[in-house]
JSON list of C-alpha atoms in Angstrom, two decimals:
[
{"chain": "A", "resi": 69, "resn": "UNK", "atom": "CA", "xyz": [38.34, 75.30, 15.85]},
{"chain": "A", "resi": 70, "resn": "UNK", "atom": "CA", "xyz": [37.28, 77.16, 12.74]},
{"chain": "A", "resi": 71, "resn": "UNK", "atom": "CA", "xyz": [39.03, 76.56, 9.57]},
{"chain": "A", "resi": 72, "resn": "UNK", "atom": "CA", "xyz": [41.65, 79.17, 8.48]},
{"chain": "A", "resi": 73, "resn": "UNK", "atom": "CA", "xyz": [42.40, 79.83, 4.77]},
{"chain": "A", "resi": 74, "resn": "UNK", "atom": "CA", "xyz": [42.94, 82.83, 2.63]},
{"chain": "A", "resi": 75, "resn": "UNK", "atom": "CA", "xyz": [44.76, 83.41, -0.71]},
{"chain": "A", "resi": 76, "resn": "UNK", "atom": "CA", "xyz": [46.95, 86.34, -1.65]},
{"chain": "A", "resi": 77, "resn": "UNK", "atom": "CA", "xyz": [47.34, 86.88, -5.38]},
{"chain": "A", "resi": 78, "resn": "UNK", "atom": "CA", "xyz": [50.67, 88.71, -6.17]},
{"chain": "A", "resi": 79, "resn": "UNK", "atom": "CA", "xyz": [52.92, 89.06, -9.23]},
{"chain": "A", "resi": 80, "resn": "UNK", "atom": "CA", "xyz": [55.57, 87.33, -6.89]},
{"chain": "A", "resi": 81, "resn": "UNK", "atom": "CA", "xyz": [55.19, 84.08, -4.88]},
{"chain": "A", "resi": 82, "resn": "UNK", "atom": "CA", "xyz": [51.48, 83.39, -3.70]},
{"chain": "A", "resi": 83, "resn": "UNK", "atom": "CA", "xyz": [50.83, 83.45, -0.12]},
{"chain": "A", "resi": 84, "resn": "UNK", "atom": "CA", "xyz": [47.96, 81.82, 1.89]},
{"chain": "A", "resi": 85, "resn": "UNK", "atom": "CA", "xyz": [47.21, 80.65, 5.50]},
{"chain": "A", "resi": 86, "resn": "UNK", "atom": "CA", "xyz": [46.29, 76.90, 5.58]},
{"chain": "A", "resi": 87, "resn": "UNK", "atom": "CA", "xyz": [44.00, 75.17, 7.88]},
{"chain": "A", "resi": 88, "resn": "UNK", "atom": "CA", "xyz": [45.83, 75.06, 11.21]},
{"chain": "A", "resi": 89, "resn": "UNK", "atom": "CA", "xyz": [45.85, 72.21, 13.66]},
{"chain": "A", "resi": 90, "resn": "UNK", "atom": "CA", "xyz": [47.16, 74.31, 16.56]},
{"chain": "A", "resi": 91, "resn": "UNK", "atom": "CA", "xyz": [49.72, 72.50, 18.53]},
{"chain": "A", "resi": 92, "resn": "UNK", "atom": "CA", "xyz": [50.88, 73.55, 22.20]},
{"chain": "A", "resi": 93, "resn": "UNK", "atom": "CA", "xyz": [54.44, 72.58, 22.77]},
{"chain": "A", "resi": 94, "resn": "UNK", "atom": "CA", "xyz": [55.72, 71.54, 26.26]},
{"chain": "A", "resi": 95, "resn": "UNK", "atom": "CA", "xyz": [57.16, 74.52, 28.15]},
{"chain": "A", "resi": 96, "resn": "UNK", "atom": "CA", "xyz": [57.14, 76.14, 31.60]},
{"chain": "A", "resi": 97, "resn": "UNK", "atom": "CA", "xyz": [53.84, 76.57, 33.20]},
{"chain": "A", "resi": 98, "resn": "UNK", "atom": "CA", "xyz": [54.10, 80.46, 32.77]},
{"chain": "A", "resi": 99, "resn": "UNK", "atom": "CA", "xyz": [54.52, 80.43, 29.10]},
{"chain": "A", "resi": 100, "resn": "UNK", "atom": "CA", "xyz": [53.48, 78.04, 26.43]},
{"chain": "A", "resi": 101, "resn": "UNK", "atom": "CA", "xyz": [54.30, 77.93, 22.68]},
{"chain": "A", "resi": 102, "resn": "UNK", "atom": "CA", "xyz": [51.35, 77.71, 20.33]},
{"chain": "A", "resi": 103, "resn": "UNK", "atom": "CA", "xyz": [51.92, 76.85, 16.70]},
{"chain": "A", "resi": 104, "resn": "UNK", "atom": "CA", "xyz": [49.95, 77.37, 13.56]},
{"chain": "A", "resi": 105, "resn": "UNK", "atom": "CA", "xyz": [51.01, 76.25, 10.00]},
{"chain": "A", "resi": 106, "resn": "UNK", "atom": "CA", "xyz": [50.92, 78.91, 7.31]},
{"chain": "A", "resi": 107, "resn": "UNK", "atom": "CA", "xyz": [51.54, 77.96, 3.63]},
{"chain": "A", "resi": 108, "resn": "UNK", "atom": "CA", "xyz": [52.10, 79.76, 0.28]},
{"chain": "A", "resi": 109, "resn": "UNK", "atom": "CA", "xyz": [52.81, 78.87, -3.30]},
{"chain": "A", "resi": 110, "resn": "UNK", "atom": "CA", "xyz": [55.98, 80.01, -4.84]},
{"chain": "A", "resi": 111, "resn": "UNK", "atom": "CA", "xyz": [56.58, 81.33, -8.44]},
{"chain": "A", "resi": 112, "resn": "UNK", "atom": "CA", "xyz": [57.08, 77.81, -9.74]},
{"chain": "A", "resi": 113, "resn": "UNK", "atom": "CA", "xyz": [53.67, 76.77, -8.35]},
{"chain": "A", "resi": 114, "resn": "UNK", "atom": "CA", "xyz": [55.31, 74.67, -5.49]},
{"chain": "A", "resi": 115, "resn": "UNK", "atom": "CA", "xyz": [53.32, 74.86, -2.22]},
{"chain": "A", "resi": 116, "resn": "UNK", "atom": "CA", "xyz": [55.44, 75.67, 0.86]},
{"chain": "A", "resi": 117, "resn": "UNK", "atom": "CA", "xyz": [54.48, 75.42, 4.52]},
{"chain": "A", "resi": 118, "resn": "UNK", "atom": "CA", "xyz": [56.07, 76.97, 7.61]},
{"chain": "A", "resi": 119, "resn": "UNK", "atom": "CA", "xyz": [54.98, 77.33, 11.23]},
{"chain": "A", "resi": 120, "resn": "UNK", "atom": "CA", "xyz": [53.90, 80.62, 12.85]},
{"chain": "A", "resi": 121, "resn": "UNK", "atom": "CA", "xyz": [54.83, 80.62, 16.54]},
{"chain": "A", "resi": 122, "resn": "UNK", "atom": "CA", "xyz": [53.01, 82.56, 19.35]},
{"chain": "A", "resi": 123, "resn": "UNK", "atom": "CA", "xyz": [53.65, 82.58, 23.06]},
{"chain": "A", "resi": 124, "resn": "UNK", "atom": "CA", "xyz": [50.59, 81.91, 25.35]},
{"chain": "A", "resi": 125, "resn": "UNK", "atom": "CA", "xyz": [50.79, 83.80, 28.50]},
{"chain": "A", "resi": 126, "resn": "UNK", "atom": "CA", "xyz": [49.13, 82.90, 31.86]},
{"chain": "A", "resi": 127, "resn": "UNK", "atom": "CA", "xyz": [46.37, 85.54, 31.19]},
{"chain": "A", "resi": 128, "resn": "UNK", "atom": "CA", "xyz": [45.62, 83.56, 27.87]},
{"chain": "A", "resi": 129, "resn": "UNK", "atom": "CA", "xyz": [46.97, 86.20, 25.49]},
{"chain": "A", "resi": 130, "resn": "UNK", "atom": "CA", "xyz": [49.02, 85.25, 22.54]},
{"chain": "A", "resi": 131, "resn": "UNK", "atom": "CA", "xyz": [52.17, 87.11, 21.84]},
{"chain": "A", "resi": 132, "resn": "UNK", "atom": "CA", "xyz": [53.66, 87.29, 18.25]},
{"chain": "A", "resi": 133, "resn": "UNK", "atom": "CA", "xyz": [57.30, 88.13, 17.83]},
{"chain": "A", "resi": 134, "resn": "UNK", "atom": "CA", "xyz": [58.85, 88.47, 14.36]},
{"chain": "A", "resi": 135, "resn": "UNK", "atom": "CA", "xyz": [62.12, 87.47, 15.87]},
{"chain": "A", "resi": 136, "resn": "UNK", "atom": "CA", "xyz": [60.82, 84.11, 17.08]},
{"chain": "A", "resi": 137, "resn": "UNK", "atom": "CA", "xyz": [59.68, 83.01, 13.51]},
{"chain": "A", "resi": 138, "resn": "UNK", "atom": "CA", "xyz": [61.38, 80.65, 11.14]},
{"chain": "A", "resi": 139, "resn": "UNK", "atom": "CA", "xyz": [62.74, 82.04, 7.91]},
{"chain": "A", "resi": 140, "resn": "UNK", "atom": "CA", "xyz": [59.77, 80.74, 6.06]},
{"chain": "A", "resi": 141, "resn": "UNK", "atom": "CA", "xyz": [57.23, 82.12, 8.43]},
{"chain": "A", "resi": 142, "resn": "UNK", "atom": "CA", "xyz": [59.08, 85.57, 8.31]},
{"chain": "A", "resi": 143, "resn": "UNK", "atom": "CA", "xyz": [58.52, 85.37, 4.48]},
{"chain": "A", "resi": 144, "resn": "UNK", "atom": "CA", "xyz": [54.98, 85.04, 5.05]},
{"chain": "A", "resi": 145, "resn": "UNK", "atom": "CA", "xyz": [54.85, 87.97, 7.22]},
{"chain": "A", "resi": 146, "resn": "UNK", "atom": "CA", "xyz": [56.79, 90.06, 4.80]},
{"chain": "A", "resi": 147, "resn": "UNK", "atom": "CA", "xyz": [54.48, 89.19, 1.93]},
{"chain": "A", "resi": 148, "resn": "UNK", "atom": "CA", "xyz": [51.27, 90.05, 3.85]},
{"chain": "A", "resi": 149, "resn": "UNK", "atom": "CA", "xyz": [52.93, 93.47, 4.79]},
{"chain": "A", "resi": 150, "resn": "UNK", "atom": "CA", "xyz": [53.81, 94.24, 1.41]},
{"chain": "A", "resi": 151, "resn": "UNK", "atom": "CA", "xyz": [50.26, 94.24, 0.16]},
{"chain": "A", "resi": 152, "resn": "UNK", "atom": "CA", "xyz": [49.49, 97.46, 2.20]},
{"chain": "A", "resi": 153, "resn": "UNK", "atom": "CA", "xyz": [52.90, 99.11, 1.51]},
{"chain": "A", "resi": 154, "resn": "UNK", "atom": "CA", "xyz": [54.66, 98.11, 4.77]},
{"chain": "A", "resi": 155, "resn": "UNK", "atom": "CA", "xyz": [57.28, 95.91, 6.18]},
{"chain": "A", "resi": 156, "resn": "UNK", "atom": "CA", "xyz": [57.21, 93.54, 9.13]},
{"chain": "A", "resi": 157, "resn": "UNK", "atom": "CA", "xyz": [57.19, 95.25, 12.54]},
{"chain": "A", "resi": 158, "resn": "UNK", "atom": "CA", "xyz": [59.66, 93.97, 15.08]},
{"chain": "A", "resi": 159, "resn": "UNK", "atom": "CA", "xyz": [57.55, 94.90, 18.01]},
{"chain": "A", "resi": 160, "resn": "UNK", "atom": "CA", "xyz": [55.57, 92.38, 20.05]},
{"chain": "A", "resi": 161, "resn": "UNK", "atom": "CA", "xyz": [51.96, 92.08, 18.97]},
{"chain": "A", "resi": 162, "resn": "UNK", "atom": "CA", "xyz": [49.04, 90.74, 21.00]},
{"chain": "A", "resi": 163, "resn": "UNK", "atom": "CA", "xyz": [46.70, 88.46, 19.18]},
{"chain": "A", "resi": 164, "resn": "UNK", "atom": "CA", "xyz": [43.23, 88.59, 20.79]},
{"chain": "A", "resi": 165, "resn": "UNK", "atom": "CA", "xyz": [42.07, 85.04, 20.03]},
{"chain": "A", "resi": 166, "resn": "UNK", "atom": "CA", "xyz": [42.60, 81.88, 18.12]},
{"chain": "A", "resi": 167, "resn": "UNK", "atom": "CA", "xyz": [40.27, 83.37, 15.44]},
{"chain": "A", "resi": 168, "resn": "UNK", "atom": "CA", "xyz": [42.90, 85.88, 14.77]},
{"chain": "A", "resi": 169, "resn": "UNK", "atom": "CA", "xyz": [46.01, 83.63, 14.36]},
{"chain": "A", "resi": 170, "resn": "UNK", "atom": "CA", "xyz": [47.90, 84.50, 11.28]},
{"chain": "A", "resi": 171, "resn": "UNK", "atom": "CA", "xyz": [47.64, 88.22, 11.97]},
{"chain": "A", "resi": 172, "resn": "UNK", "atom": "CA", "xyz": [50.80, 90.48, 11.70]},
{"chain": "A", "resi": 173, "resn": "UNK", "atom": "CA", "xyz": [52.00, 93.96, 12.35]},
{"chain": "A", "resi": 174, "resn": "UNK", "atom": "CA", "xyz": [53.60, 96.14, 9.70]},
{"chain": "A", "resi": 175, "resn": "UNK", "atom": "CA", "xyz": [55.54, 99.31, 9.91]},
{"chain": "A", "resi": 176, "resn": "UNK", "atom": "CA", "xyz": [55.06, 101.85, 7.28]},
{"chain": "A", "resi": 177, "resn": "UNK", "atom": "CA", "xyz": [57.93, 103.83, 5.47]},
{"chain": "A", "resi": 178, "resn": "UNK", "atom": "CA", "xyz": [58.74, 107.33, 6.73]},
{"chain": "A", "resi": 179, "resn": "UNK", "atom": "CA", "xyz": [55.89, 109.79, 5.93]},
{"chain": "A", "resi": 180, "resn": "UNK", "atom": "CA", "xyz": [53.77, 107.16, 4.32]},
{"chain": "A", "resi": 181, "resn": "UNK", "atom": "CA", "xyz": [50.19, 107.05, 5.53]},
{"chain": "A", "resi": 182, "resn": "UNK", "atom": "CA", "xyz": [48.84, 103.94, 7.41]},
{"chain": "A", "resi": 183, "resn": "UNK", "atom": "CA", "xyz": [45.60, 103.20, 5.75]},
{"chain": "A", "resi": 184, "resn": "UNK", "atom": "CA", "xyz": [42.84, 100.78, 6.73]},
{"chain": "A", "resi": 185, "resn": "UNK", "atom": "CA", "xyz": [40.87, 98.45, 4.50]},
{"chain": "A", "resi": 186, "resn": "UNK", "atom": "CA", "xyz": [40.52, 94.80, 3.43]},
{"chain": "A", "resi": 187, "resn": "UNK", "atom": "CA", "xyz": [42.64, 92.47, 1.23]},
{"chain": "A", "resi": 188, "resn": "UNK", "atom": "CA", "xyz": [40.59, 90.74, -1.32]},
{"chain": "A", "resi": 189, "resn": "UNK", "atom": "CA", "xyz": [42.19, 88.19, -3.80]},
{"chain": "A", "resi": 190, "resn": "UNK", "atom": "CA", "xyz": [45.61, 89.54, -3.07]},
{"chain": "A", "resi": 191, "resn": "UNK", "atom": "CA", "xyz": [44.61, 93.20, -3.68]},
{"chain": "A", "resi": 192, "resn": "UNK", "atom": "CA", "xyz": [44.65, 95.84, -0.83]},
{"chain": "A", "resi": 193, "resn": "UNK", "atom": "CA", "xyz": [41.33, 97.79, -1.15]},
{"chain": "A", "resi": 194, "resn": "UNK", "atom": "CA", "xyz": [41.87, 100.85, 1.32]},
{"chain": "A", "resi": 195, "resn": "UNK", "atom": "CA", "xyz": [39.14, 102.55, 3.36]},
{"chain": "A", "resi": 196, "resn": "UNK", "atom": "CA", "xyz": [38.24, 105.50, 1.07]},
{"chain": "A", "resi": 197, "resn": "UNK", "atom": "CA", "xyz": [37.28, 107.67, 4.04]},
{"chain": "A", "resi": 198, "resn": "UNK", "atom": "CA", "xyz": [39.69, 110.18, 5.65]},
{"chain": "A", "resi": 199, "resn": "UNK", "atom": "CA", "xyz": [41.18, 108.89, 9.14]},
{"chain": "A", "resi": 200, "resn": "UNK", "atom": "CA", "xyz": [39.87, 110.12, 12.44]},
{"chain": "A", "resi": 201, "resn": "UNK", "atom": "CA", "xyz": [42.53, 112.54, 14.09]},
{"chain": "A", "resi": 202, "resn": "UNK", "atom": "CA", "xyz": [43.01, 113.92, 17.54]},
{"chain": "A", "resi": 203, "resn": "UNK", "atom": "CA", "xyz": [45.54, 116.52, 18.76]},
{"chain": "A", "resi": 204, "resn": "UNK", "atom": "CA", "xyz": [46.95, 117.07, 22.24]},
{"chain": "A", "resi": 205, "resn": "UNK", "atom": "CA", "xyz": [46.29, 120.99, 21.67]},
{"chain": "A", "resi": 206, "resn": "UNK", "atom": "CA", "xyz": [48.10, 123.92, 20.56]},
{"chain": "A", "resi": 207, "resn": "UNK", "atom": "CA", "xyz": [51.71, 123.52, 19.54]},
{"chain": "A", "resi": 208, "resn": "UNK", "atom": "CA", "xyz": [54.26, 124.27, 22.36]},
{"chain": "A", "resi": 209, "resn": "UNK", "atom": "CA", "xyz": [56.34, 127.49, 22.13]},
{"chain": "A", "resi": 210, "resn": "UNK", "atom": "CA", "xyz": [59.08, 127.21, 19.47]},
{"chain": "A", "resi": 211, "resn": "UNK", "atom": "CA", "xyz": [57.34, 124.21, 17.68]},
{"chain": "A", "resi": 212, "resn": "UNK", "atom": "CA", "xyz": [55.58, 124.23, 14.33]},
{"chain": "A", "resi": 213, "resn": "UNK", "atom": "CA", "xyz": [53.24, 121.39, 14.95]},
{"chain": "A", "resi": 214, "resn": "UNK", "atom": "CA", "xyz": [51.02, 120.06, 17.85]},
{"chain": "A", "resi": 215, "resn": "UNK", "atom": "CA", "xyz": [51.32, 116.42, 18.88]},
{"chain": "A", "resi": 216, "resn": "UNK", "atom": "CA", "xyz": [48.61, 114.32, 17.05]},
{"chain": "A", "resi": 217, "resn": "UNK", "atom": "CA", "xyz": [47.54, 110.88, 16.31]},
{"chain": "A", "resi": 218, "resn": "UNK", "atom": "CA", "xyz": [45.11, 109.37, 13.77]},
{"chain": "A", "resi": 219, "resn": "UNK", "atom": "CA", "xyz": [43.35, 106.06, 13.04]},
{"chain": "A", "resi": 220, "resn": "UNK", "atom": "CA", "xyz": [41.97, 104.41, 10.12]},
{"chain": "A", "resi": 221, "resn": "UNK", "atom": "CA", "xyz": [39.61, 101.45, 10.53]},
{"chain": "A", "resi": 222, "resn": "UNK", "atom": "CA", "xyz": [39.04, 98.29, 8.37]},
{"chain": "A", "resi": 223, "resn": "UNK", "atom": "CA", "xyz": [36.21, 98.73, 5.95]},
{"chain": "A", "resi": 224, "resn": "UNK", "atom": "CA", "xyz": [35.06, 96.76, 3.00]},
{"chain": "A", "resi": 225, "resn": "UNK", "atom": "CA", "xyz": [33.78, 93.21, 2.24]},
{"chain": "A", "resi": 226, "resn": "UNK", "atom": "CA", "xyz": [34.74, 89.61, 2.79]},
{"chain": "A", "resi": 227, "resn": "UNK", "atom": "CA", "xyz": [33.68, 86.22, 1.88]},
{"chain": "A", "resi": 228, "resn": "UNK", "atom": "CA", "xyz": [31.67, 84.07, 4.31]},
{"chain": "A", "resi": 229, "resn": "UNK", "atom": "CA", "xyz": [33.30, 80.80, 5.59]},
{"chain": "A", "resi": 230, "resn": "UNK", "atom": "CA", "xyz": [36.81, 82.00, 4.65]},
{"chain": "A", "resi": 231, "resn": "UNK", "atom": "CA", "xyz": [39.52, 83.53, 6.50]},
{"chain": "A", "resi": 232, "resn": "UNK", "atom": "CA", "xyz": [40.16, 87.31, 5.32]},
{"chain": "A", "resi": 233, "resn": "UNK", "atom": "CA", "xyz": [42.63, 89.93, 6.28]},
{"chain": "A", "resi": 234, "resn": "UNK", "atom": "CA", "xyz": [41.42, 93.20, 7.56]},
{"chain": "A", "resi": 235, "resn": "UNK", "atom": "CA", "xyz": [43.86, 96.04, 7.78]},
{"chain": "A", "resi": 236, "resn": "UNK", "atom": "CA", "xyz": [43.61, 98.98, 10.32]},
{"chain": "A", "resi": 237, "resn": "UNK", "atom": "CA", "xyz": [46.18, 101.78, 10.40]},
{"chain": "A", "resi": 238, "resn": "UNK", "atom": "CA", "xyz": [47.36, 104.35, 12.78]},
{"chain": "A", "resi": 239, "resn": "UNK", "atom": "CA", "xyz": [49.81, 107.20, 12.91]},
{"chain": "A", "resi": 240, "resn": "UNK", "atom": "CA", "xyz": [51.54, 109.40, 15.66]},
{"chain": "A", "resi": 241, "resn": "UNK", "atom": "CA", "xyz": [53.56, 112.50, 15.85]},
{"chain": "A", "resi": 242, "resn": "UNK", "atom": "CA", "xyz": [55.10, 114.20, 19.03]},
{"chain": "A", "resi": 243, "resn": "UNK", "atom": "CA", "xyz": [57.89, 116.73, 19.41]},
{"chain": "A", "resi": 244, "resn": "UNK", "atom": "CA", "xyz": [58.85, 114.88, 22.66]},
{"chain": "A", "resi": 245, "resn": "UNK", "atom": "CA", "xyz": [58.38, 111.41, 21.40]},
{"chain": "A", "resi": 246, "resn": "UNK", "atom": "CA", "xyz": [56.71, 108.63, 23.40]},
{"chain": "A", "resi": 247, "resn": "UNK", "atom": "CA", "xyz": [55.20, 105.23, 23.11]},
{"chain": "A", "resi": 248, "resn": "UNK", "atom": "CA", "xyz": [52.25, 104.78, 20.77]},
{"chain": "A", "resi": 249, "resn": "UNK", "atom": "CA", "xyz": [49.78, 102.06, 20.83]},
{"chain": "A", "resi": 250, "resn": "UNK", "atom": "CA", "xyz": [47.47, 100.75, 18.18]},
{"chain": "A", "resi": 251, "resn": "UNK", "atom": "CA", "xyz": [44.50, 98.16, 18.40]},
{"chain": "A", "resi": 252, "resn": "UNK", "atom": "CA", "xyz": [42.54, 96.84, 15.45]},
{"chain": "A", "resi": 253, "resn": "UNK", "atom": "CA", "xyz": [39.31, 95.02, 16.22]},
{"chain": "A", "resi": 254, "resn": "UNK", "atom": "CA", "xyz": [36.69, 93.08, 14.31]},
{"chain": "A", "resi": 255, "resn": "UNK", "atom": "CA", "xyz": [33.30, 91.89, 15.64]},
{"chain": "A", "resi": 256, "resn": "UNK", "atom": "CA", "xyz": [33.36, 93.47, 18.93]},
{"chain": "A", "resi": 257, "resn": "UNK", "atom": "CA", "xyz": [36.75, 92.38, 19.90]},
{"chain": "A", "resi": 258, "resn": "UNK", "atom": "CA", "xyz": [36.49, 88.57, 18.63]},
{"chain": "A", "resi": 259, "resn": "UNK", "atom": "CA", "xyz": [39.50, 89.13, 16.33]},
{"chain": "A", "resi": 260, "resn": "UNK", "atom": "CA", "xyz": [41.98, 91.67, 17.48]},
{"chain": "A", "resi": 261, "resn": "UNK", "atom": "CA", "xyz": [45.52, 92.53, 17.28]},
{"chain": "A", "resi": 262, "resn": "UNK", "atom": "CA", "xyz": [47.36, 95.24, 19.42]},
{"chain": "A", "resi": 263, "resn": "UNK", "atom": "CA", "xyz": [50.85, 96.66, 19.22]},
{"chain": "A", "resi": 264, "resn": "UNK", "atom": "CA", "xyz": [52.95, 99.32, 21.09]},
{"chain": "A", "resi": 265, "resn": "UNK", "atom": "CA", "xyz": [55.91, 100.91, 19.55]},
{"chain": "A", "resi": 266, "resn": "UNK", "atom": "CA", "xyz": [58.36, 103.85, 20.20]},
{"chain": "A", "resi": 267, "resn": "UNK", "atom": "CA", "xyz": [57.68, 107.09, 18.62]},
{"chain": "A", "resi": 268, "resn": "UNK", "atom": "CA", "xyz": [60.94, 109.21, 18.03]},
{"chain": "A", "resi": 269, "resn": "UNK", "atom": "CA", "xyz": [60.87, 112.75, 18.89]},
{"chain": "A", "resi": 270, "resn": "UNK", "atom": "CA", "xyz": [59.78, 115.02, 16.01]},
{"chain": "A", "resi": 271, "resn": "UNK", "atom": "CA", "xyz": [59.28, 112.17, 13.63]},
{"chain": "A", "resi": 272, "resn": "UNK", "atom": "CA", "xyz": [56.13, 110.95, 11.95]},
{"chain": "A", "resi": 273, "resn": "UNK", "atom": "CA", "xyz": [55.52, 107.29, 12.79]},
{"chain": "A", "resi": 274, "resn": "UNK", "atom": "CA", "xyz": [52.95, 104.93, 11.23]},
{"chain": "A", "resi": 275, "resn": "UNK", "atom": "CA", "xyz": [51.92, 101.28, 11.37]},
{"chain": "A", "resi": 276, "resn": "UNK", "atom": "CA", "xyz": [49.24, 98.93, 10.00]},
{"chain": "A", "resi": 277, "resn": "UNK", "atom": "CA", "xyz": [47.97, 95.66, 11.75]},
{"chain": "A", "resi": 278, "resn": "UNK", "atom": "CA", "xyz": [46.56, 92.91, 9.41]},
{"chain": "A", "resi": 279, "resn": "UNK", "atom": "CA", "xyz": [44.00, 91.20, 11.45]},
{"chain": "A", "resi": 280, "resn": "UNK", "atom": "CA", "xyz": [43.01, 87.72, 10.04]},
{"chain": "A", "resi": 281, "resn": "UNK", "atom": "CA", "xyz": [39.30, 86.76, 11.04]},
{"chain": "A", "resi": 282, "resn": "UNK", "atom": "CA", "xyz": [36.47, 84.51, 9.90]},
{"chain": "A", "resi": 283, "resn": "UNK", "atom": "CA", "xyz": [32.70, 84.65, 9.85]},
{"chain": "A", "resi": 284, "resn": "UNK", "atom": "CA", "xyz": [30.43, 81.88, 8.67]},
{"chain": "A", "resi": 285, "resn": "UNK", "atom": "CA", "xyz": [27.23, 83.91, 8.53]},
{"chain": "A", "resi": 286, "resn": "UNK", "atom": "CA", "xyz": [26.21, 86.57, 6.11]},
{"chain": "A", "resi": 287, "resn": "UNK", "atom": "CA", "xyz": [26.21, 89.72, 8.21]},
{"chain": "A", "resi": 288, "resn": "UNK", "atom": "CA", "xyz": [27.96, 93.04, 8.84]},
{"chain": "A", "resi": 289, "resn": "UNK", "atom": "CA", "xyz": [30.95, 92.88, 11.23]},
{"chain": "A", "resi": 290, "resn": "UNK", "atom": "CA", "xyz": [31.67, 96.17, 13.14]},
{"chain": "A", "resi": 291, "resn": "UNK", "atom": "CA", "xyz": [35.37, 97.17, 13.16]},
{"chain": "A", "resi": 292, "resn": "UNK", "atom": "CA", "xyz": [37.47, 99.89, 14.79]},
{"chain": "A", "resi": 293, "resn": "UNK", "atom": "CA", "xyz": [40.99, 101.20, 15.13]},
{"chain": "A", "resi": 294, "resn": "UNK", "atom": "CA", "xyz": [42.20, 102.82, 18.33]},
{"chain": "A", "resi": 295, "resn": "UNK", "atom": "CA", "xyz": [45.48, 104.86, 18.34]},
{"chain": "A", "resi": 296, "resn": "UNK", "atom": "CA", "xyz": [46.90, 106.46, 21.46]},
{"chain": "A", "resi": 297, "resn": "UNK", "atom": "CA", "xyz": [50.17, 108.45, 22.30]},
{"chain": "A", "resi": 298, "resn": "UNK", "atom": "CA", "xyz": [51.00, 110.29, 25.52]},
{"chain": "A", "resi": 299, "resn": "UNK", "atom": "CA", "xyz": [47.36, 110.21, 26.78]},
{"chain": "A", "resi": 300, "resn": "UNK", "atom": "CA", "xyz": [45.84, 111.33, 23.62]},
{"chain": "A", "resi": 301, "resn": "UNK", "atom": "CA", "xyz": [43.53, 108.89, 21.78]},
{"chain": "A", "resi": 302, "resn": "UNK", "atom": "CA", "xyz": [41.32, 108.53, 18.75]},
{"chain": "A", "resi": 303, "resn": "UNK", "atom": "CA", "xyz": [39.12, 105.78, 17.57]},
{"chain": "A", "resi": 304, "resn": "UNK", "atom": "CA", "xyz": [37.57, 105.33, 14.11]},
{"chain": "A", "resi": 305, "resn": "UNK", "atom": "CA", "xyz": [34.70, 102.77, 13.58]},
{"chain": "A", "resi": 306, "resn": "UNK", "atom": "CA", "xyz": [33.96, 100.99, 10.28]},
{"chain": "A", "resi": 307, "resn": "UNK", "atom": "CA", "xyz": [32.32, 97.69, 9.33]},
{"chain": "A", "resi": 308, "resn": "UNK", "atom": "CA", "xyz": [33.03, 94.66, 6.93]},
{"chain": "A", "resi": 309, "resn": "UNK", "atom": "CA", "xyz": [30.09, 93.16, 4.97]},
{"chain": "A", "resi": 310, "resn": "UNK", "atom": "CA", "xyz": [30.43, 89.35, 5.04]},
{"chain": "A", "resi": 311, "resn": "UNK", "atom": "CA", "xyz": [28.84, 88.04, 1.79]},
{"chain": "A", "resi": 312, "resn": "UNK", "atom": "CA", "xyz": [28.05, 84.71, 0.35]},
{"chain": "A", "resi": 313, "resn": "UNK", "atom": "CA", "xyz": [30.25, 84.14, -2.72]},
{"chain": "A", "resi": 314, "resn": "UNK", "atom": "CA", "xyz": [29.26, 80.44, -3.36]},
{"chain": "A", "resi": 315, "resn": "UNK", "atom": "CA", "xyz": [26.02, 81.66, -5.38]}
]
């Protein structure tokens, strides 16, 4: 298993993901609990550790639920979401692989854009490009806006040999409402996080997914964010340059 480690520098307690020794707890054959330790340093410099809990289904997928986490693991989630301006999402999220353990979903405030980018040394560096957008067509009679979705891909740079958080964003609008889906992917689906959420009628809804990944080689990782609502989908592609910071 590859090591997991990243540091988040804040004006509040610091946060990092420790090197996990993943443990699978005894449980029914259909569902198994997978645990990975996360740790952070508080304002007094004390290092704290919690356990992030995921559910492994028969198909191998890992499900993250905010409600299943300990208070300390919830705090980890809260701090990571705060970096990109969001708050923890309570919707289930599907973690694509063990390389992506530590990833979390974030709900954005009303009318706030969901931006992609990377988190470097505790600072969110947003994707400077405009997001990709798709519309379902002309507005229906009596409405002022057509249904639409947008996607903003992770883009930026990350250190080789260390875990790094990449951020993908997506947003939805529908007069009738519906169920939106968001997927953020790094390195051709090696590290992914997916989440579905209810979109209220006539309300702008946005979310970000923070995907933790790692790459030991100095190279460029392809990324994408895909957003769908009521059959309308859009995909934006980007890239993250993995660089050697040891020199």
